[in-house]
Amino acid sequence: MQQRSVDQGFSAVAGKVPAPCLVLAGVSGIQFGAALAPSAYPQAGAAGVVFLRLLIAGLILCVLWRPRRQALKSAKGAWKTMLAAGTLLAGHHIAFFEAVDHIPLGIVATIEFLGPFAIALAGSRRALDLLPGCLAAGGVLLLSGGGSASLPAVGLALAAGAACCWAGYILVSARMATRLSGGQGLAVAIAWAALLSAPYGIARAGSGLLDPHVLWVAAVVAVVSSVLPYSLNLEALRRIPPRVFGVLTSLEPAAGALFGLLVLGQRLDRSQWLGIAAVACASIAATYLGPGKRRISRVRATSGSLTTHRSADGGCGRARAPQPGAISRLAAGPRRTPGRPDNHGC
């Protein structure tokens, strides 16, 4: 009963916020944590910060959501999905934070965006759907300085690995969001990611993990960059498809560049600020060109044609305006009364 109230309470609060705003809040939290984490690198390195971040976030989520073994077992394929999500999260975190140690945060976030961009491009069905993706790609090119900067190959490779892992996590977490309620699956996934990153983090950081400054930074990063963003993203993925989610996260390069400037002092030139504007416009365009509005339009068109068809048949008398809730009932399909023939409501 208590767990159900937690699920309902979080869903009720998050349900009042538009899904795009949930995604943007998650993007801001992730990039702020990425900008704050390097302050602990001298003591624990990127590997140590990643391990502590995942460990603290996993403990908080497990206490908050209290995953139930019976509930997780009853959901088909839940364990495979959660373990896959945790594995991708561990790979993404290690690659991303190691990359930030070699190249600027804004550039890392830009390369990481290629993962969600690939999802957005692959999910397109109309030529118009490609417009936000192409606009965002142009913004990414401007944000990275047109590719003229000489960057370490190791940092580029790590950022590319983070992009692949992040794209995979988006797809897997979308499946997890539809099979499990609340954040139980997310809690298990992050706990599994912490377990996977433990050997690497402990071996690289050693006693630096017990440094008070490292613990403080890791705790803040865990909350603002893991607990809140992933919980918000999971709720958003219940309401929007991965394609739209992928394009909305194109604001990550902009957020990374902004927090890189404010926290790390990394300045941008004019072309990079134009790139920020381009990816912002791409995200707005993706929101307005998403499949939700087209689906509602098709339902309304079907409702109107069905009402006209009934009037033309003469079997139901005059055409009547749809009653409140008729569109949602039409989208769900007709309901039949047991023992009664289907006469289209006549």
Steps between C-alpha positions, in 0.01 A plus 500: 500500500780741590690417181188558294452841661860592409441396138171688481643808672797528266288432192242756614761773546691416182176458306422870545823594323521475118720212387742729309560699820583179685758413235655849509523492881677165474740637239588797723563279802722260310717774353527690827623184671745442218640850552524459878660155501850603373558690825550161668723351228831589670411282801302211346518535122208458262462129582468562874243777454294283265497209747398718796239681294333176390530345848338795679232537233422127514464505879272805492277352229477163672394666826252723316340241271565178698509255209287192568637170379152359437391806300815496288470126441140531382591743221604311187864556410545758778830366633664484160389854424622637834838330478545622142413855606745485790778366280448779246490760777831377644665511158356844427609653830854368485548602137338843543688608812829364373444698179438820699845449651651528148283743300260788593158413639312676218681294237438175691129580528495585130647164398276319747199654327575292191345201679153654555526666159542158338181385674313807380620447144420128497147557634403756234217408264445823307734743330377773736609289799860525383502881525557524880771236484681676216471835680640346817784340305593840358494642851728224622746581223500869592528422871808288444670784313449345159732212583808721475620447857774247555370264769664194656398178329450330837246761608314476170485122521370511857235756405392282207471201733285709734274589204447134412423403860262793545307413183466140619385614844226718348357202314531259793363744759199568275423128519559503877262794542215308336554177695560633852320764703676772693875492538552142616668397177715813499617432857609147411667617177711767674589263784620249240698776325669587830594136551651479151702819544627407849816306396611773259423784740663343805810397306549850356402712803607291800487692828398814311142374516494587873607861451227731644509729198459205263208361702328839506539556127392144418186534716395825330572360155308180583185694591497773235656295222359151556205468741294793375586496126453126447177497699367790292619343175332171587170680562538694175565181302160373613338787313720566194671260257878450500530691169363823650695441820818464298456831321404683820826392657676686220511784752774310684780669298350838586463413868850353510649812342306727737602316818851464363512879479342567841675228702820419310561835327499350148411784260324465164537695176221647287453195278456277804230726642326479163520125536327524839216697338474244221464198731248693714288570191532136397364385835205739478428386144515135605243568772253657255562245225475197731260214424262588785324783318476298177350207690234725659419650160454153350268399785290813456482447125394139554238611753353748254491251213339233720226741611430596138497134395239411762276785385531392135401142582176619653515233765573735787298804404658844502872557534585602855796695631749285688441499875783579745745209507380362165833564332692307765250213483531494122879486523475205740263314271130400524364324806245223471238393751506123568213321337406796284575534126722782379252746339722810520310639797157506326 
